[in-house]
C-alpha cells in the first residue's frame, strides 16, 4: 500500500537536479505529479530522469521526496484531469 504524505500547509516543488533549476511550485503533490505525468506522456520517461520532487513546509524547510524513476512511476499512476 502506498503511503501518502499530508501536504496541507506545504508547497510541492519540482526541480531539475543536475542543473539545480526549479521547474515549478504547486499547491498539492497531485498537481506536481500531473506535470510529471504530462511531461512523460509528451516527451517520454527519460525527460524526467533528473527531476526531483521536493516538499517545503511553512518554515521553509525542504525535503526531497522522490527522483527519477521512482518519481516517474508515481506520476504514471496519476490520472490526468
N, CA and C of each residue as an Amber inpcrd file, in Angstrom:
protein
   243
   0.8380000  -1.1820000   0.0000000   0.0000000   0.0000000   0.0000000
   0.8870000   1.2500000   0.0000000   0.5890000   2.1680000  -0.8620000
   1.3790000   3.3850000  -0.9970000   1.0480000   4.3630000   0.1190000
   2.0940000   4.9260000   0.7160000   1.8820000   5.9440000   1.7460000
   1.7100000   7.2940000   1.0830000   0.7840000   8.0790000   1.5930000
   0.6010000   9.4500000   1.1190000   0.9390000  10.3900000   2.2550000
   1.6870000  11.3950000   1.9400000   2.0310000  12.3990000   2.9320000
   0.9240000  13.4230000   3.0320000   0.7270000  13.9250000   4.2160000
  -0.1970000  15.0460000   4.4100000   0.5460000  16.2880000   3.9450000
   0.0540000  16.9370000   2.9080000   0.7740000  18.0790000   2.3680000
   0.0300000  19.3900000   2.5700000  -0.9720000  19.4150000   3.4710000
  -1.5990000  20.6860000   3.8180000  -0.4940000  21.5800000   4.3550000
  -0.4990000  22.8200000   4.0490000   0.4890000  23.7790000   4.5500000
   1.8800000  23.5010000   4.0110000   1.9740000  22.8090000   2.9210000
   3.2520000  22.5610000   2.2760000   3.1580000  22.9990000   0.8260000
   4.2810000  23.2810000   0.2760000   4.3750000  23.5250000  -1.1460000
   5.1650000  22.3770000  -1.7370000   4.7230000  21.8870000  -2.8570000
   5.4660000  20.8630000  -3.5750000   6.1830000  21.5470000  -4.7310000
   7.4230000  21.1760000  -4.9080000   8.2210000  21.7720000  -5.9680000
   8.8610000  20.6870000  -6.8020000   9.0040000  20.9590000  -8.0750000
   9.7700000  20.1020000  -8.9680000  11.0530000  20.8280000  -9.3310000
  12.1600000  20.1080000  -9.2680000  13.4700000  20.6540000  -9.5810000
  14.1730000  19.7600000 -10.5850000  15.0000000  20.3610000 -11.4050000
  15.8920000  19.6140000 -12.2640000  17.1800000  19.4750000 -11.4700000
  17.4550000  18.2540000 -11.0150000  18.5100000  18.0310000 -10.0280000
  19.9140000  18.3420000 -10.5440000  20.2010000  18.0600000 -11.7940000
  21.5580000  18.2830000 -12.3000000  21.8980000  19.7590000 -12.4200000
  20.9420000  20.5490000 -12.8920000  21.2160000  21.9860000 -13.0800000
  20.8730000  22.8050000 -11.8400000  20.0010000  22.2390000 -10.9850000
  19.5530000  22.9790000  -9.8140000  18.4730000  23.9990000 -10.1110000
  17.8770000  23.9240000 -11.2920000  16.8270000  24.8640000 -11.6690000
  15.4550000  24.3670000 -11.2380000  14.6510000  25.2930000 -10.7440000
  13.2730000  24.9740000 -10.3780000  12.4380000  24.8350000 -11.6390000
  11.5970000  23.8110000 -11.6600000  10.6580000  23.6160000 -12.7580000
   9.3510000  24.3130000 -12.4250000   8.9150000  24.2010000 -11.1570000
   7.6940000  24.8660000 -10.7460000   7.3120000  24.5260000  -9.3220000
   6.4240000  25.3540000  -8.7590000   5.8750000  25.1340000  -7.4250000
   4.3810000  24.8670000  -7.5280000   3.8780000  23.9930000  -6.6740000
   2.4890000  23.5400000  -6.7570000   1.8800000  23.4790000  -5.3670000
   0.5760000  23.7130000  -5.2920000  -0.1160000  23.6890000  -4.0060000
  -0.3350000  22.2800000  -3.4750000  -0.3310000  21.3030000  -4.3650000
  -0.5410000  19.9170000  -3.9370000   0.4680000  19.0030000  -4.6210000
   0.7020000  17.8720000  -3.9980000   1.5600000  16.8490000  -4.5830000
   0.9420000  16.3220000  -5.8770000  -0.3730000  16.1560000  -5.8850000
  -1.0500000  15.6460000  -7.0700000  -0.8440000  16.5680000  -8.2700000
  -0.8860000  17.8710000  -8.0470000  -0.6630000  18.8180000  -9.1380000
   0.7530000  18.6720000  -9.7070000   1.7230000  18.5170000  -8.8430000
   3.1040000  18.3190000  -9.2900000   3.2350000  17.0180000 -10.0750000
   2.6070000  15.9590000  -9.5740000   2.6710000  14.6730000 -10.2580000
   1.9830000  14.7140000 -11.6140000   0.9310000  15.5220000 -11.7460000
   0.2680000  15.6680000 -13.0500000   1.2050000  16.3160000 -14.0730000
   2.0300000  17.2610000 -13.6190000   3.0090000  17.8930000 -14.5150000
   4.0450000  16.8600000 -14.9680000   4.4960000  16.0410000 -14.0270000
   5.4530000  14.9830000 -14.3730000   4.8150000  14.0320000 -15.3810000
   3.5800000  13.6150000 -15.1060000   2.8690000  12.6870000 -15.9920000
   2.6890000  13.2830000 -17.3850000   2.2960000  14.5260000 -17.4740000
   2.1030000  15.1690000 -18.7790000   3.4230000  15.2420000 -19.5480000
   4.5100000  15.5050000 -18.8440000   5.8280000  15.5640000 -19.4790000
   6.2250000  14.1950000 -20.0100000   5.9810000  13.1520000 -19.2210000
   6.2750000  11.7870000 -19.6610000   5.4480000  11.4410000 -20.8910000
   4.1600000  11.7570000 -20.8490000   3.2820000  11.4510000 -21.9810000
   3.7320000  12.1550000 -23.2540000   4.2530000  13.3610000 -23.1060000
   4.6430000  14.1520000 -24.2710000   6.0620000  13.8610000 -24.7560000
   6.9900000  13.6000000 -23.8060000   8.4110000  13.5120000 -24.1720000
   9.0840000  12.1960000 -23.7830000   8.3810000  11.3160000 -23.0920000
   8.9620000  10.0490000 -22.6540000   9.5470000  10.1300000 -21.2510000
   9.7520000   8.9570000 -20.6540000  10.2470000   8.8690000 -19.2680000
  11.6250000   9.4990000 -19.0810000  12.4510000   9.4300000 -20.1080000
  13.8000000   9.9940000 -19.9850000  13.7830000  11.4830000 -19.6780000
  12.7170000  12.1530000 -20.0600000  12.6160000  13.6030000 -19.8500000
  12.5930000  13.9810000 -18.3710000  12.2170000  13.0470000 -17.4980000
  12.1290000  13.3580000 -16.0620000  13.1600000  12.5890000 -15.2310000
  14.1410000  11.9840000 -15.8930000  15.1570000  11.1920000 -15.1770000
  15.8890000  11.9770000 -14.1020000  16.0720000  13.2590000 -14.3080000
  16.8340000  14.0660000 -13.3460000  15.9390000  15.0080000 -12.5470000
  14.6190000  14.8060000 -12.6420000  13.6880000  15.6300000 -11.8790000
  13.5870000  15.1380000 -10.4500000  13.3230000  16.0670000  -9.5450000
  13.2350000  15.7960000  -8.1160000  11.9840000  16.4560000  -7.5640000
  11.2060000  15.6970000  -6.7910000  10.0240000  16.2380000  -6.1110000
  10.4190000  16.6030000  -4.6890000  10.1940000  17.8650000  -4.3360000
  10.5180000  18.3740000  -3.0030000   9.2380000  18.8330000  -2.3240000
   9.2020000  18.7070000  -1.0100000   8.1270000  19.2910000  -0.2050000
   8.7570000  20.3390000   0.6920000   8.1290000  21.5000000   0.7520000
   8.6090000  22.5750000   1.6170000   7.5190000  22.9140000   2.6230000
   7.8820000  22.9340000   3.9090000   6.8830000  23.2390000   4.9380000
   6.7830000  24.7440000   5.1810000   5.9130000  25.1450000   6.0980000
   5.6850000  26.5660000   6.3850000   6.9420000  27.2970000   6.8170000
   7.8630000  26.5890000   7.4120000   9.0970000  27.2090000   7.9020000
  10.1780000  27.2920000   6.8250000   9.8450000  26.8210000   5.6280000
  10.8000000  26.8960000   4.5340000  11.7760000  25.7420000   4.4710000
  11.5360000  24.7100000   5.2680000  12.4060000  23.5380000   5.2410000
  11.9720000  22.6290000   4.0980000  12.9260000  22.2470000   3.2860000
  12.6340000  21.3940000   2.1350000  13.1260000  19.9850000   2.3840000
  12.3820000  19.0440000   1.8260000  12.7500000  17.6390000   1.9390000
  12.5500000  16.9860000   0.5760000  13.5860000  16.3140000   0.0930000
  13.4760000  15.5750000  -1.1640000  12.6240000  14.3390000  -0.9370000
  11.6650000  14.1400000  -1.8300000  10.7540000  13.0010000  -1.6750000
  11.0520000  11.8920000  -2.6770000  11.1040000  12.2310000  -3.9530000
  11.3550000  11.2270000  -4.9770000  12.0890000  11.8430000  -6.1490000
  12.8060000  10.9740000  -6.8770000  13.5900000  11.4440000  -8.0150000
  13.5480000  10.4010000  -9.1260000  13.6710000  10.8620000 -10.3410000
  13.8730000   9.9980000 -11.4930000  12.8370000   8.9060000 -11.6750000
  13.2920000   7.6590000 -11.6960000  12.4120000   6.5110000 -11.9570000
  11.2980000   6.3900000 -10.9330000  11.6010000   6.5920000  -9.6630000
  10.5710000   6.4880000  -8.6200000   9.5100000   7.5790000  -8.8100000
   9.9500000   8.7610000  -9.1700000   9.0230000   9.8650000  -9.4260000
   8.1690000   9.5570000 -10.6550000   8.7760000   9.0460000 -11.6990000
   8.0380000   8.6960000 -12.9170000   7.0080000   7.6050000 -12.6290000
   7.3950000   6.6030000 -11.8480000   6.4640000   5.5210000 -11.5030000
   5.2330000   6.0650000 -10.7850000   5.4380000   6.9430000  -9.8040000
   4.2980000   7.5370000  -9.0760000   3.4510000   8.3840000  -9.9920000
   4.0810000   9.1690000 -10.8410000   3.3350000  10.0500000 -11.7390000
   2.4930000   9.2540000 -12.7230000   2.9580000   8.1020000 -13.1450000
   2.2020000   7.3030000 -14.1000000   0.9280000   6.7310000 -13.4870000
   0.8150000   6.7230000 -12.1910000  -0.4060000   6.2560000 -11.5160000
  -1.4080000   7.3830000 -11.3120000  -1.0540000   8.6020000 -11.6980000
  -1.9300000   9.7630000 -11.5480000  -2.7350000   9.9470000 -12.8290000
  -4.0350000  10.0400000 -12.6690000  -4.8990000  10.2860000 -13.8320000
  -4.8060000  11.7560000 -14.2200000  -4.6530000  12.0180000 -15.4980000
  -4.6280000  13.3970000 -15.9660000  -6.0380000  13.9360000 -16.0160000
  -6.2210000  15.1200000 -15.4700000  -7.5560000  15.7250000 -15.4550000
  -7.7010000  16.7120000 -16.5800000
